[in-house]
PDB file of C-alpha atoms in Angstrom:
ATOM      1  CA  MET Y   1     -37.284 119.445-167.194  1.00 40.00           C
ATOM      2  CA  ARG Y   2     -37.826 116.580-165.078  1.00 49.00           C
ATOM      3  CA  SER Y   3     -39.199 113.381-166.418  1.00 49.00           C
ATOM      4  CA  ARG Y   4     -42.690 112.266-165.174  1.00 56.00           C
ATOM      5  CA  ASN Y   5     -42.235 108.809-166.825  1.00 69.00           C
ATOM      6  CA  VAL Y   6     -43.067 105.584-164.902  1.00 71.00           C
ATOM      7  CA  SER Y   7     -40.005 104.262-162.903  1.00 79.00           C
ATOM      8  CA  ALA Y   8     -39.233 100.423-162.797  1.00 76.00           C
ATOM      9  CA  GLU Y   9     -40.371 100.358-159.252  1.00 82.00           C
ATOM     10  CA  LEU Y  10     -43.697 102.020-160.095  1.00 86.00           C
ATOM     11  CA  SER Y  11     -44.002  99.945-163.142  1.00 87.00           C
ATOM     12  CA  LYS Y  12     -43.646  96.835-160.767  1.00 88.00           C
ATOM     13  CA  LEU Y  13     -46.338  98.004-158.607  1.00 91.00           C
ATOM     14  CA  LEU Y  14     -48.611  98.683-161.318  1.00 92.00           C
ATOM     15  CA  ASN Y  15     -48.149  95.665-163.024  1.00 95.00           C
ATOM     16  CA  ALA Y  16     -48.624  93.666-159.714  1.00 95.00           C
ATOM     17  CA  LEU Y  17     -52.015  95.451-159.299  1.00 96.00           C
ATOM     18  CA  GLY Y  18     -52.999  94.584-163.061  1.00 95.00           C
ATOM     19  CA  LEU Y  19     -51.869  90.906-162.322  1.00 96.00           C
ATOM     20  CA  LEU Y  20     -54.235  91.037-158.954  1.00 96.00           C
ATOM     21  CA  ALA Y  21     -56.993  92.288-161.002  1.00 95.00           C
ATOM     22  CA  ILE Y  22     -56.789  89.461-163.619  1.00 96.00           C
ATOM     23  CA  GLY Y  23     -56.635  87.180-160.639  1.00 95.00           C
ATOM     24  CA  THR Y  24     -59.781  88.720-159.292  1.00 94.00           C
ATOM     25  CA  VAL Y  25     -61.620  88.201-162.546  1.00 93.00           C
ATOM     26  CA  LEU Y  26     -60.401  84.626-162.838  1.00 94.00           C
ATOM     27  CA  THR Y  27     -61.564  84.055-158.920  1.00 94.00           C
ATOM     28  CA  MET Y  28     -64.970  85.390-159.866  1.00 91.00           C
ATOM     29  CA  ALA Y  29     -65.314  83.071-162.693  1.00 91.00           C
ATOM     30  CA  PHE Y  30     -64.347  80.296-160.459  1.00 90.00           C
ATOM     31  CA  ILE Y  31     -66.870  81.225-157.896  1.00 90.00           C
ATOM     32  CA  ASP Y  32     -69.583  81.481-160.659  1.00 89.00           C
ATOM     33  CA  GLN Y  33     -68.394  77.978-161.786  1.00 90.00           C
ATOM     34  CA  VAL Y  34     -68.009  76.166-158.643  1.00 90.00           C
ATOM     35  CA  TRP Y  35     -70.525  77.741-156.225  1.00 91.00           C
ATOM     36  CA  PHE Y  36     -73.283  78.535-158.526  1.00 88.00           C
ATOM     37  CA  GLY Y  37     -72.738  75.602-160.837  1.00 87.00           C
ATOM     38  CA  GLU Y  38     -72.398  77.790-164.171  1.00 89.00           C
ATOM     39  CA  LEU Y  39     -70.150  75.413-166.073  1.00 92.00           C
ATOM     40  CA  PRO Y  40     -68.177  77.460-168.820  1.00 92.00           C
ATOM     41  CA  CYS Y  41     -68.714  76.841-172.385  1.00 91.00           C
ATOM     42  CA  PRO Y  42     -65.842  76.415-174.732  1.00 93.00           C
ATOM     43  CA  LEU Y  43     -65.912  80.211-175.451  1.00 93.00           C
ATOM     44  CA  CYS Y  44     -65.737  80.837-171.823  1.00 93.00           C
ATOM     45  CA  ILE Y  45     -62.737  78.792-171.472  1.00 95.00           C
ATOM     46  CA  LEU Y  46     -61.004  80.436-174.270  1.00 96.00           C
ATOM     47  CA  GLN Y  47     -61.636  83.790-172.846  1.00 97.00           C
ATOM     48  CA  ARG Y  48     -60.138  82.571-169.555  1.00 96.00           C
ATOM     49  CA  ALA Y  49     -57.157  81.393-171.526  1.00 97.00           C
ATOM     50  CA  GLY Y  50     -56.620  84.814-173.132  1.00 97.00           C
ATOM     51  CA  LEU Y  51     -56.643  86.335-169.696  1.00 97.00           C
ATOM     52  CA  ILE Y  52     -54.103  83.917-168.628  1.00 98.00           C
ATOM     53  CA  ALA Y  53     -51.981  84.661-171.494  1.00 98.00           C
ATOM     54  CA  ALA Y  54     -52.323  88.404-170.705  1.00 98.00           C
ATOM     55  CA  GLY Y  55     -51.386  87.447-167.197  1.00 97.00           C
ATOM     56  CA  CYS Y  56     -48.376  85.733-168.115  1.00 98.00           C
ATOM     57  CA  GLY Y  57     -47.032  88.761-169.857  1.00 97.00           C
ATOM     58  CA  ILE Y  58     -47.811  90.958-166.708  1.00 97.00           C
ATOM     59  CA  ALA Y  59     -46.144  88.278-164.542  1.00 97.00           C
ATOM     60  CA  LEU Y  60     -43.027  88.392-166.340  1.00 96.00           C
ATOM     61  CA  ASN Y  61     -42.898  92.172-165.870  1.00 94.00           C
ATOM     62  CA  VAL Y  62     -43.322  91.675-162.086  1.00 94.00           C
ATOM     63  CA  VAL Y  63     -40.694  88.851-161.822  1.00 92.00           C
ATOM     64  CA  PHE Y  64     -38.178  90.020-164.377  1.00 91.00           C
ATOM     65  CA  GLY Y  65     -38.777  93.757-164.579  1.00 88.00           C
ATOM     66  CA  PRO Y  66     -40.676  95.812-167.393  1.00 90.00           C
ATOM     67  CA  LYS Y  67     -39.870  94.942-171.082  1.00 92.00           C
ATOM     68  CA  PRO Y  68     -41.621  95.796-174.218  1.00 93.00           C
ATOM     69  CA  SER Y  69     -41.950  92.114-175.112  1.00 95.00           C
ATOM     70  CA  HIS Y  70     -43.782  91.241-171.998  1.00 96.00           C
ATOM     71  CA  TYR Y  71     -46.240  94.116-172.525  1.00 96.00           C
ATOM     72  CA  GLY Y  72     -46.595  92.520-176.124  1.00 97.00           C
ATOM     73  CA  ILE Y  73     -47.664  89.255-174.668  1.00 98.00           C
ATOM     74  CA  ALA Y  74     -50.099  91.071-172.408  1.00 98.00           C
ATOM     75  CA  ILE Y  75     -51.551  92.886-175.310  1.00 98.00           C
ATOM     76  CA  ILE Y  76     -51.742  89.796-177.585  1.00 98.00           C
ATOM     77  CA  GLY Y  77     -53.518  87.903-174.646  1.00 98.00           C
ATOM     78  CA  GLY Y  78     -55.915  90.788-174.270  1.00 98.00           C
ATOM     79  CA  ILE Y  79     -56.765  91.011-177.937  1.00 98.00           C
ATOM     80  CA  ALA Y  80     -57.360  87.429-178.112  1.00 98.00           C
ATOM     81  CA  SER Y  81     -59.673  87.336-175.075  1.00 98.00           C
ATOM     82  CA  ALA Y  82     -61.428  90.502-176.529  1.00 98.00           C
ATOM     83  CA  ALA Y  83     -62.101  88.806-179.890  1.00 98.00           C
ATOM     84  CA  ILE Y  84     -63.410  85.640-178.195  1.00 97.00           C
ATOM     85  CA  SER Y  85     -65.610  87.538-176.066  1.00 96.00           C
ATOM     86  CA  MET Y  86     -66.893  89.595-178.905  1.00 96.00           C
ATOM     87  CA  ARG Y  87     -67.637  86.517-180.871  1.00 95.00           C
ATOM     88  CA  GLN Y  88     -69.781  85.466-177.910  1.00 92.00           C
ATOM     89  CA  ILE Y  89     -71.480  88.729-177.367  1.00 91.00           C
ATOM     90  CA  LEU Y  90     -72.333  88.711-181.210  1.00 92.00           C
ATOM     91  CA  LEU Y  91     -73.793  85.052-180.906  1.00 88.00           C
ATOM     92  CA  HIS Y  92     -76.246  86.341-178.254  1.00 83.00           C
ATOM     93  CA  ILE Y  93     -76.941  89.861-179.426  1.00 83.00           C
ATOM     94  CA  VAL Y  94     -79.920  89.190-181.674  1.00 79.00           C
ATOM     95  CA  PRO Y  95     -83.219  88.969-179.623  1.00 79.00           C
ATOM     96  CA  GLY Y  96     -84.724  85.447-178.930  1.00 77.00           C
ATOM     97  CA  THR Y  97     -81.234  83.623-179.352  1.00 72.00           C
ATOM     98  CA  GLY Y  98     -80.939  83.304-175.628  1.00 67.00           C
ATOM     99  CA  PHE Y  99     -77.678  83.968-173.616  1.00 68.00           C
ATOM    100  CA  TYR Y 100     -75.279  81.995-171.548  1.00 67.00           C
ATOM    101  CA  GLY Y 101     -75.388  82.502-167.664  1.00 67.00           C
ATOM    102  CA  PRO Y 102     -77.133  85.042-165.685  1.00 69.00           C
ATOM    103  CA  PRO Y 103     -76.319  88.788-165.934  1.00 70.00           C
ATOM    104  CA  VAL Y 104     -73.890  90.379-163.362  1.00 75.00           C
ATOM    105  CA  TRP Y 105     -74.768  94.080-162.567  1.00 80.00           C
ATOM    106  CA  GLY Y 106     -76.729  94.164-165.952  1.00 81.00           C
ATOM    107  CA  MET Y 107     -74.216  92.430-168.361  1.00 82.00           C
ATOM    108  CA  HIS Y 108     -73.235  89.064-169.008  1.00 85.00           C
ATOM    109  CA  LEU Y 109     -69.924  87.564-167.851  1.00 87.00           C
ATOM    110  CA  TYR Y 110     -68.761  87.620-171.689  1.00 88.00           C
ATOM    111  CA  THR Y 111     -69.432  91.225-171.936  1.00 91.00           C
ATOM    112  CA  TRP Y 112     -67.583  91.914-168.887  1.00 92.00           C
ATOM    113  CA  ALA Y 113     -64.607  89.960-170.072  1.00 94.00           C
ATOM    114  CA  PHE Y 114     -64.610  91.910-173.271  1.00 96.00           C
ATOM    115  CA  LEU Y 115     -64.423  95.110-171.431  1.00 96.00           C
ATOM    116  CA  PHE Y 116     -61.688  93.812-169.056  1.00 96.00           C
ATOM    117  CA  ALA Y 117     -59.629  92.707-171.991  1.00 97.00           C
ATOM    118  CA  VAL Y 118     -59.907  95.925-173.777  1.00 98.00           C
ATOM    119  CA  ALA Y 119     -58.774  97.459-170.571  1.00 97.00           C
ATOM    120  CA  ILE Y 120     -55.650  95.140-170.438  1.00 97.00           C
ATOM    121  CA  VAL Y 121     -54.803  96.078-174.148  1.00 98.00           C
ATOM    122  CA  LEU Y 122     -55.135  99.950-173.176  1.00 97.00           C
ATOM    123  CA  GLY Y 123     -53.399  99.589-169.928  1.00 95.00           C
ATOM    124  CA  SER Y 124     -50.424  97.796-171.462  1.00 96.00           C
ATOM    125  CA  GLY Y 125     -50.370 100.230-174.334  1.00 94.00           C
ATOM    126  CA  ILE Y 126     -50.277 103.185-171.798  1.00 92.00           C
ATOM    127  CA  MET Y 127     -47.587 101.535-169.792  1.00 91.00           C
ATOM    128  CA  LEU Y 128     -45.478 101.223-172.982  1.00 90.00           C
ATOM    129  CA  LEU Y 129     -45.247 104.788-173.158  1.00 89.00           C
ATOM    130  CA  GLY Y 130     -43.184 105.078-169.937  1.00 81.00           C
ATOM    131  CA  ASP Y 131     -39.660 104.826-171.418  1.00 77.00           C
ATOM    132  CA  ARG Y 132     -37.852 105.366-168.057  1.00 75.00           C
ATOM    133  CA  GLN Y 133     -38.914 101.895-166.910  1.00 77.00           C
ATOM    134  CA  PHE Y 134     -37.068 100.208-169.645  1.00 76.00           C
ATOM    135  CA  SER Y 135     -33.716 102.057-168.913  1.00 75.00           C
ATOM    136  CA  GLN Y 136     -33.231 100.948-165.438  1.00 65.00           C
ATOM    137  CA  VAL Y 137     -31.566  97.813-165.110  1.00 59.00           C
ATOM    138  CA  GLN Y 138     -33.622  95.058-163.117  1.00 58.00           C
ATOM    139  CA  SER Y 139     -32.111  92.314-161.084  1.00 54.00           C
ATOM    140  CA  ALA Y 140     -34.003  89.095-161.511  1.00 48.00           C
ATOM    141  CA  SER Y 141     -32.304  87.822-158.380  1.00 48.00           C
ATOM    142  CA  GLY Y 142     -34.164  89.712-155.866  1.00 62.00           C
ATOM    143  CA  ARG Y 143     -36.956  88.069-153.931  1.00 71.00           C
ATOM    144  CA  LEU Y 144     -40.561  88.896-154.398  1.00 71.00           C
ATOM    145  CA  LYS Y 145     -42.243  90.417-151.312  1.00 81.00           C
ATOM    146  CA  GLY Y 146     -45.524  91.891-150.490  1.00 88.00           C
ATOM    147  CA  LEU Y 147     -48.140  92.692-153.061  1.00 90.00           C
ATOM    148  CA  PRO Y 148     -46.107  91.320-156.136  1.00 91.00           C
ATOM    149  CA  LEU Y 149     -45.681  88.049-154.502  1.00 93.00           C
ATOM    150  CA  ILE Y 150     -49.480  87.667-153.578  1.00 94.00           C
ATOM    151  CA  ALA Y 151     -50.264  88.676-157.118  1.00 94.00           C
ATOM    152  CA  ILE Y 152     -47.828  86.031-158.657  1.00 95.00           C
ATOM    153  CA  LEU Y 153     -49.119  83.373-156.144  1.00 95.00           C
ATOM    154  CA  LEU Y 154     -52.583  83.991-156.796  1.00 95.00           C
ATOM    155  CA  PHE Y 155     -52.286  84.090-160.612  1.00 96.00           C
ATOM    156  CA  PHE Y 156     -50.370  80.767-160.838  1.00 96.00           C
ATOM    157  CA  ILE Y 157     -52.609  79.082-158.384  1.00 96.00           C
ATOM    158  CA  LEU Y 158     -55.666  80.210-160.616  1.00 95.00           C
ATOM    159  CA  THR Y 159     -53.832  79.248-163.848  1.00 96.00           C
ATOM    160  CA  PHE Y 160     -53.365  75.586-162.505  1.00 96.00           C
ATOM    161  CA  ALA Y 161     -56.893  75.403-161.276  1.00 95.00           C
ATOM    162  CA  ASN Y 162     -58.143  76.579-164.773  1.00 94.00           C
ATOM    163  CA  ILE Y 163     -55.982  73.896-166.388  1.00 94.00           C
ATOM    164  CA  PHE Y 164     -57.408  71.171-163.880  1.00 95.00           C
ATOM    165  CA  SER Y 165     -60.961  72.503-164.455  1.00 94.00           C
ATOM    166  CA  THR Y 166     -60.798  72.265-168.166  1.00 94.00           C
ATOM    167  CA  ILE Y 167     -59.451  68.839-168.149  1.00 94.00           C
ATOM    168  CA  ALA Y 168     -62.134  67.831-165.871  1.00 93.00           C
ATOM    169  CA  LEU Y 169     -64.914  69.559-167.794  1.00 93.00           C
ATOM    170  CA  CYS Y 170     -63.963  68.229-171.367  1.00 91.00           C
ATOM    171  CA  GLY Y 171     -62.325  64.776-170.351  1.00 86.00           C
ATOM    172  CA  THR Y 172     -60.138  63.508-173.137  1.00 84.00           C
ATOM    173  CA  GLY Y 173     -62.388  64.764-175.930  1.00 84.00           C
ATOM    174  CA  LEU Y 174     -63.653  68.175-177.322  1.00 89.00           C
ATOM    175  CA  CYS Y 175     -65.465  70.389-174.703  1.00 89.00           C
ATOM    176  CA  PRO Y 176     -69.328  70.138-174.928  1.00 88.00           C
ATOM    177  CA  ASP Y 177     -71.110  73.170-176.295  1.00 86.00           C
ATOM    178  CA  ASN Y 178     -73.350  73.412-173.262  1.00 86.00           C
ATOM    179  CA  PRO Y 179     -71.639  71.436-170.350  1.00 87.00           C
ATOM    180  CA  GLU Y 180     -73.860  69.845-167.801  1.00 87.00           C
ATOM    181  CA  ASN Y 181     -71.245  67.797-165.799  1.00 88.00           C
ATOM    182  CA  TYR Y 182     -67.687  67.295-165.557  1.00 88.00           C
ATOM    183  CA  GLU Y 183     -66.762  64.689-168.372  1.00 86.00           C
ATOM    184  CA  LEU Y 184     -63.703  63.381-166.700  1.00 82.00           C
ATOM    185  CA  PHE Y 185     -65.745  62.148-163.681  1.00 80.00           C
ATOM    186  CA  GLN Y 186     -68.731  60.585-165.571  1.00 76.00           C
ATOM    187  CA  ILE Y 187     -68.906  56.761-165.353  1.00 62.00           C
ATOM    188  CA  ASN Y 188     -70.434  55.316-168.448  1.00 58.00           C
ATOM    189  CA  ASP Y 189     -72.642  52.307-167.907  1.00 46.00           C
TER     190      ASP Y 189
END
């Protein structure tokens, strides 16, 4: 009987698509932050950090080939992001407690972040079931081309943009609960 497991090449493509999806979510968060002026709260920043951690595991799969440990990093990042998102959902679930940011397609961004983080965990878990991808030797010396290269570049640009944005938002101290401006660029009289 022929194996229908995921090959290393298909795994690389699926991981590149997953990394592109994470990059898209981070891009949408940046558009909301920069274009619409919705500065992220500390929980929002932590959700992004969890997505970046998950993306690091997926990026390792794209660059060095699929390994269970890489999927483990993605799952841990996804669980962290889901837990932080759930915390924020529970803070705002009680009627009259308000919410953070406007809804997008009927749900707030932290609810979407929760659903996306769960999808990362489930997707990584499903990918772990494809044993054949791990038995094929991958060469790390090959150059990335096409979609995998675009996914890696987008992910790392957004990661560094998030680091810069967080430093600008929080300055040298704790991040404000409800940020109204970038602390690093404030001039105190």
